PDB file of C-alpha atoms and ligand atoms in Angstrom:
ATOM      1  CA  MET A  20      45.937   3.324 156.729  1.00 94.00           C
ATOM      2  CA  LYS A  21      49.374   3.390 155.257  1.00 97.00           C
ATOM      3  CA  SER A  22      51.598   0.179 154.953  1.00 98.00           C
ATOM      4  CA  ILE A  23      54.952  -0.493 154.874  1.00 98.00           C
ATOM      5  CA  LEU A  24      56.800  -4.048 154.184  1.00 98.00           C
ATOM      6  CA  MET A  25      60.471  -4.293 154.926  1.00 98.00           C
ATOM      7  CA  VAL A  26      62.107  -6.989 152.972  1.00 98.00           C
ATOM      8  CA  CYS A  27      65.480  -9.036 153.245  1.00 98.00           C
ATOM      9  CA  LEU A  28      66.861 -12.906 152.536  1.00 98.00           C
ATOM     10  CA  GLY A  29      65.963 -14.663 154.990  1.00 98.00           C
ATOM     11  CA  ASN A  30      63.439 -12.229 157.098  1.00 98.00           C
ATOM     12  CA  ILE A  31      65.273 -13.111 160.557  1.00 98.00           C
ATOM     13  CA  CYS A  32      67.822 -10.905 160.562  1.00 98.00           C
ATOM     14  CA  ARG A  33      67.108  -7.531 158.899  1.00 98.00           C
ATOM     15  CA  SER A  34      64.072  -6.730 157.753  1.00 98.00           C
ATOM     16  CA  PRO A  35      62.681  -8.348 161.281  1.00 98.00           C
ATOM     17  CA  LEU A  36      64.900  -5.174 162.867  1.00 98.00           C
ATOM     18  CA  ALA A  37      63.514  -2.906 160.436  1.00 98.00           C
ATOM     19  CA  HIS A  38      59.578  -3.825 161.106  1.00 98.00           C
ATOM     20  CA  GLY A  39      60.532  -3.613 164.880  1.00 98.00           C
ATOM     21  CA  ILE A  40      62.144  -0.334 165.015  1.00 98.00           C
ATOM     22  CA  LEU A  41      60.140   1.379 162.255  1.00 98.00           C
ATOM     23  CA  GLU A  42      57.115   0.418 164.089  1.00 98.00           C
ATOM     24  CA  SER A  43      58.427   1.758 166.826  1.00 98.00           C
ATOM     25  CA  LYS A  44      58.459   5.484 165.937  1.00 98.00           C
ATOM     26  CA  LEU A  45      55.062   5.188 163.914  1.00 98.00           C
ATOM     27  CA  PRO A  46      51.579   5.512 165.494  1.00 97.00           C
ATOM     28  CA  GLU A  47      50.063   2.002 165.313  1.00 95.00           C
ATOM     29  CA  SER A  48      46.357   3.592 164.308  1.00 96.00           C
ATOM     30  CA  GLU A  49      48.144   4.917 161.476  1.00 97.00           C
ATOM     31  CA  PHE A  50      50.822   2.854 159.805  1.00 98.00           C
ATOM     32  CA  TYR A  51      50.826  -0.807 159.554  1.00 98.00           C
ATOM     33  CA  VAL A  52      54.635  -2.110 159.141  1.00 98.00           C
ATOM     34  CA  ASP A  53      55.395  -5.801 158.311  1.00 98.00           C
ATOM     35  CA  SER A  54      58.601  -7.559 157.017  1.00 98.00           C
ATOM     36  CA  ALA A  55      59.079 -10.667 154.739  1.00 98.00           C
ATOM     37  CA  GLY A  56      62.225 -12.657 153.083  1.00 98.00           C
ATOM     38  CA  THR A  57      62.654 -12.991 149.587  1.00 98.00           C
ATOM     39  CA  ALA A  58      63.813 -16.819 150.268  1.00 98.00           C
ATOM     40  CA  ASN A  59      61.373 -19.264 152.013  1.00 97.00           C
ATOM     41  CA  TYR A  60      64.399 -20.791 154.238  1.00 96.00           C
ATOM     42  CA  HIS A  61      62.767 -19.802 157.514  1.00 97.00           C
ATOM     43  CA  VAL A  62      59.100 -19.155 156.890  1.00 98.00           C
ATOM     44  CA  GLY A  63      57.445 -19.689 160.475  1.00 98.00           C
ATOM     45  CA  ASP A  64      60.907 -19.075 162.392  1.00 98.00           C
ATOM     46  CA  LEU A  65      61.266 -16.661 164.930  1.00 98.00           C
ATOM     47  CA  PRO A  66      63.683 -13.753 164.148  1.00 98.00           C
ATOM     48  CA  ASP A  67      67.779 -14.642 164.782  1.00 98.00           C
ATOM     49  CA  HIS A  68      68.472 -14.381 168.607  1.00 98.00           C
ATOM     50  CA  ARG A  69      70.826 -12.136 167.731  1.00 98.00           C
ATOM     51  CA  SER A  70      68.201  -9.811 166.497  1.00 98.00           C
ATOM     52  CA  ILE A  71      66.038 -10.112 168.918  1.00 98.00           C
ATOM     53  CA  ALA A  72      68.913  -9.540 171.602  1.00 98.00           C
ATOM     54  CA  VAL A  73      70.049  -6.226 170.026  1.00 98.00           C
ATOM     55  CA  ALA A  74      66.438  -5.174 169.555  1.00 98.00           C
ATOM     56  CA  LYS A  75      65.770  -5.944 173.642  1.00 98.00           C
ATOM     57  CA  SER A  76      69.137  -4.264 174.345  1.00 98.00           C
ATOM     58  CA  HIS A  77      67.104  -0.502 172.513  1.00 98.00           C
ATOM     59  CA  GLY A  78      63.813  -1.332 173.975  1.00 98.00           C
ATOM     60  CA  ILE A  79      62.340  -2.863 171.347  1.00 98.00           C
ATOM     61  CA  ASP A  80      60.746  -6.646 171.615  1.00 98.00           C
ATOM     62  CA  ILE A  81      60.507  -8.101 167.849  1.00 98.00           C
ATOM     63  CA  SER A  82      60.245 -11.786 169.763  1.00 98.00           C
ATOM     64  CA  HIS A  83      56.740 -12.171 168.244  1.00 98.00           C
ATOM     65  CA  GLN A  84      57.454 -11.868 164.620  1.00 98.00           C
ATOM     66  CA  SER A  85      57.417 -15.139 162.703  1.00 98.00           C
ATOM     67  CA  GLY A  86      59.105 -15.409 159.129  1.00 98.00           C
ATOM     68  CA  ARG A  87      57.258 -15.312 155.815  1.00 98.00           C
ATOM     69  CA  GLN A  88      58.321 -15.477 152.473  1.00 98.00           C
ATOM     70  CA  PHE A  89      57.843 -12.130 150.136  1.00 98.00           C
ATOM     71  CA  LEU A  90      54.560 -12.720 147.803  1.00 98.00           C
ATOM     72  CA  VAL A  91      53.317 -10.970 144.550  1.00 98.00           C
ATOM     73  CA  SER A  92      49.962  -9.759 146.468  1.00 98.00           C
ATOM     74  CA  ASP A  93      52.317  -7.747 148.175  1.00 98.00           C
ATOM     75  CA  PHE A  94      52.512  -5.163 146.013  1.00 98.00           C
ATOM     76  CA  ASP A  95      48.982  -4.797 145.947  1.00 98.00           C
ATOM     77  CA  ALA A  96      48.732  -4.919 150.089  1.00 98.00           C
ATOM     78  CA  PHE A  97      51.668  -2.027 150.661  1.00 98.00           C
ATOM     79  CA  ASP A  98      52.149   1.318 149.716  1.00 98.00           C
ATOM     80  CA  HIS A  99      55.794   1.046 150.336  1.00 98.00           C
ATOM     81  CA  ILE A 100      58.161  -1.701 150.361  1.00 98.00           C
ATOM     82  CA  PHE A 101      62.072  -1.090 151.535  1.00 98.00           C
ATOM     83  CA  VAL A 102      64.735  -3.599 150.692  1.00 98.00           C
ATOM     84  CA  MET A 103      67.971  -3.842 152.424  1.00 98.00           C
ATOM     85  CA  ASP A 104      70.456  -4.664 149.723  1.00 97.00           C
ATOM     86  CA  HIS A 105      70.811  -4.466 146.231  1.00 97.00           C
ATOM     87  CA  SER A 106      70.408  -8.520 145.661  1.00 98.00           C
ATOM     88  CA  ASN A 107      66.573  -8.080 147.521  1.00 98.00           C
ATOM     89  CA  PHE A 108      65.858  -5.080 145.202  1.00 98.00           C
ATOM     90  CA  THR A 109      66.725  -7.454 142.133  1.00 98.00           C
ATOM     91  CA  ASN A 110      64.600 -10.579 143.361  1.00 98.00           C
ATOM     92  CA  VAL A 111      61.683  -8.212 144.281  1.00 98.00           C
ATOM     93  CA  ILE A 112      61.881  -6.530 141.028  1.00 98.00           C
ATOM     94  CA  ASN A 113      62.310 -10.060 139.265  1.00 98.00           C
ATOM     95  CA  LEU A 114      58.329 -10.358 140.173  1.00 98.00           C
ATOM     96  CA  ALA A 115      57.104  -6.818 139.736  1.00 98.00           C
ATOM     97  CA  ARG A 116      54.131  -6.959 137.366  1.00 98.00           C
ATOM     98  CA  SER A 117      54.144  -3.260 136.187  1.00 98.00           C
ATOM     99  CA  ASN A 118      56.092   0.105 136.595  1.00 98.00           C
ATOM    100  CA  GLU A 119      53.530   0.888 139.826  1.00 98.00           C
ATOM    101  CA  ASP A 120      54.550  -2.272 141.457  1.00 98.00           C
ATOM    102  CA  ILE A 121      58.180  -1.328 140.638  1.00 98.00           C
ATOM    103  CA  ALA A 122      57.477   2.433 141.968  1.00 98.00           C
ATOM    104  CA  LYS A 123      56.774   0.916 145.349  1.00 98.00           C
ATOM    105  CA  VAL A 124      60.603  -0.617 145.687  1.00 98.00           C
ATOM    106  CA  LYS A 125      63.456   1.295 147.179  1.00 97.00           C
ATOM    107  CA  LEU A 126      66.692   0.371 148.727  1.00 97.00           C
ATOM    108  CA  MET A 127      66.345   0.901 152.627  1.00 97.00           C
ATOM    109  CA  LEU A 128      69.367   3.209 153.417  1.00 95.00           C
ATOM    110  CA  GLU A 129      68.427   5.872 150.378  1.00 91.00           C
ATOM    111  CA  VAL A 130      65.697   7.022 152.638  1.00 87.00           C
ATOM    112  CA  ASN A 131      68.570   9.571 153.859  1.00 80.00           C
ATOM    113  CA  ALA A 132      70.323  10.877 150.909  1.00 75.00           C
ATOM    114  CA  ASN A 133      73.624  11.681 152.968  1.00 75.00           C
ATOM    115  CA  ASN A 134      74.256   8.269 153.302  1.00 74.00           C
ATOM    116  CA  LYS A 135      76.977   6.686 151.434  1.00 76.00           C
ATOM    117  CA  GLN A 136      76.593   3.341 152.228  1.00 81.00           C
ATOM    118  CA  GLN A 137      73.606   1.990 150.369  1.00 88.00           C
ATOM    119  CA  HIS A 138      73.317  -1.137 151.799  1.00 94.00           C
ATOM    120  CA  VAL A 139      72.322  -3.084 155.035  1.00 97.00           C
ATOM    121  CA  PRO A 140      75.146  -5.602 155.598  1.00 97.00           C
ATOM    122  CA  ASP A 141      73.930  -9.446 155.985  1.00 98.00           C
ATOM    123  CA  PRO A 142      75.069  -9.736 159.344  1.00 98.00           C
ATOM    124  CA  TYR A 143      74.051 -13.572 159.307  1.00 98.00           C
ATOM    125  CA  TYR A 144      77.436 -15.269 159.458  1.00 97.00           C
ATOM    126  CA  GLY A 145      78.797 -12.228 161.348  1.00 97.00           C
ATOM    127  CA  ASP A 146      78.742 -11.775 165.415  1.00 97.00           C
ATOM    128  CA  MET A 147      76.947  -9.296 167.893  1.00 98.00           C
ATOM    129  CA  SER A 148      78.946  -6.207 166.651  1.00 98.00           C
ATOM    130  CA  ASP A 149      77.309  -6.930 163.093  1.00 98.00           C
ATOM    131  CA  PHE A 150      74.035  -7.186 164.712  1.00 98.00           C
ATOM    132  CA  GLU A 151      74.573  -4.060 166.271  1.00 98.00           C
ATOM    133  CA  HIS A 152      76.338  -2.136 163.495  1.00 97.00           C
ATOM    134  CA  VAL A 153      72.779  -3.250 161.517  1.00 98.00           C
ATOM    135  CA  PHE A 154      70.733  -2.036 164.222  1.00 98.00           C
ATOM    136  CA  LYS A 155      72.148   1.436 164.107  1.00 97.00           C
ATOM    137  CA  LEU A 156      72.260   2.066 160.336  1.00 96.00           C
ATOM    138  CA  LEU A 157      68.405   0.655 160.537  1.00 97.00           C
ATOM    139  CA  ASP A 158      67.698   2.820 163.752  1.00 97.00           C
ATOM    140  CA  LYS A 159      69.027   6.118 161.756  1.00 95.00           C
ATOM    141  CA  ALA A 160      67.197   5.224 158.954  1.00 96.00           C
ATOM    142  CA  CYS A 161      64.209   4.752 160.229  1.00 97.00           C
ATOM    143  CA  ALA A 162      63.877   7.751 162.577  1.00 97.00           C
ATOM    144  CA  LYS A 163      64.210   9.743 158.929  1.00 96.00           C
ATOM    145  CA  LEU A 164      61.737   7.852 157.620  1.00 97.00           C
ATOM    146  CA  SER A 165      59.380   7.812 159.989  1.00 98.00           C
ATOM    147  CA  LYS A 166      59.198  11.557 159.665  1.00 97.00           C
ATOM    148  CA  THR A 167      59.094  11.598 156.064  1.00 96.00           C
ATOM    149  CA  LEU A 168      55.952   8.818 156.292  1.00 97.00           C
ATOM    150  CA  ILE A 169      54.610  11.338 159.356  1.00 97.00           C
ATOM    151  CA  ASN A 170      54.843  14.736 157.194  1.00 95.00           C
ATOM    152  CA  GLU A 171      53.228  12.789 154.316  1.00 92.00           C
ATOM    153  CA  SER A 172      50.287  11.815 156.022  1.00 87.00           C
ATOM    154  CA  ALA A 173      49.186  14.815 157.666  1.00 81.00           C
TER     155      ALA A 173
HETATM  156  P1  4NP B 212      68.780 -11.928 156.576  1.00 80.46           P
HETATM  157  O1  4NP B 212      69.747 -12.300 156.746  1.00 80.46           O
HETATM  158  O2  4NP B 212      68.539 -11.668 154.808  1.00 80.46           O
HETATM  159  O3  4NP B 212      68.973 -10.349 157.293  1.00 80.46           O
HETATM  160  O4  4NP B 212      67.487 -12.228 157.073  1.00 80.46           O
HETATM  161  C1  4NP B 212      69.821 -14.365 156.341  1.00 80.46           C
HETATM  162  C2  4NP B 212      69.396 -14.991 156.998  1.00 80.46           C
HETATM  163  C3  4NP B 212      69.624 -16.341 156.927  1.00 80.46           C
HETATM  164  C4  4NP B 212      70.326 -16.918 155.801  1.00 80.46           C
HETATM  165  C5  4NP B 212      70.747 -15.678 154.845  1.00 80.46           C
HETATM  166  C6  4NP B 212      70.521 -14.122 155.539  1.00 80.46           C
HETATM  167  N1  4NP B 212      70.143 -17.747 154.909  1.00 80.46           N
HETATM  168  O5  4NP B 212      70.870 -18.442 154.008  1.00 80.46           O
HETATM  169  O6  4NP B 212      69.401 -18.600 156.215  1.00 80.46           O
END
């Protein structure tokens, strides 16, 4: 079983979407996907209602997810840790205990080498069009990532 953790700041907007989208593209018997926030603002909260709505409009249910904070033990529990932006990257790397921990952490949009934009913008203070944009960026990146992960495990 390979495990993948999606990380953003609050774990209510971007990483719950990345979590739900990637999960929908991988066989659940072989992959475990989760998400977390570097901050503790929304521990125990449902995803933002706009993330729930945009996911639902694309046939993905993320309404059962619950916010949690990133833990140092996540470096042991997960094979891959994908962060949404450079600030998330710094926050996670600051908690790393070894080069092995650091090697697990990647920017989500780097999975698509052709992608000029390297960060998933935070839609929290935006509107539904920002959430739709984030969904599209993540859906494209997760399509590529799911193929890579399935090939790696074959
Ligand atoms: P996320 O967005 O990191 O994509 O979940 C945010 C959600 C909440 C806050 C910031 C970003 N906040 O400051 O509460």
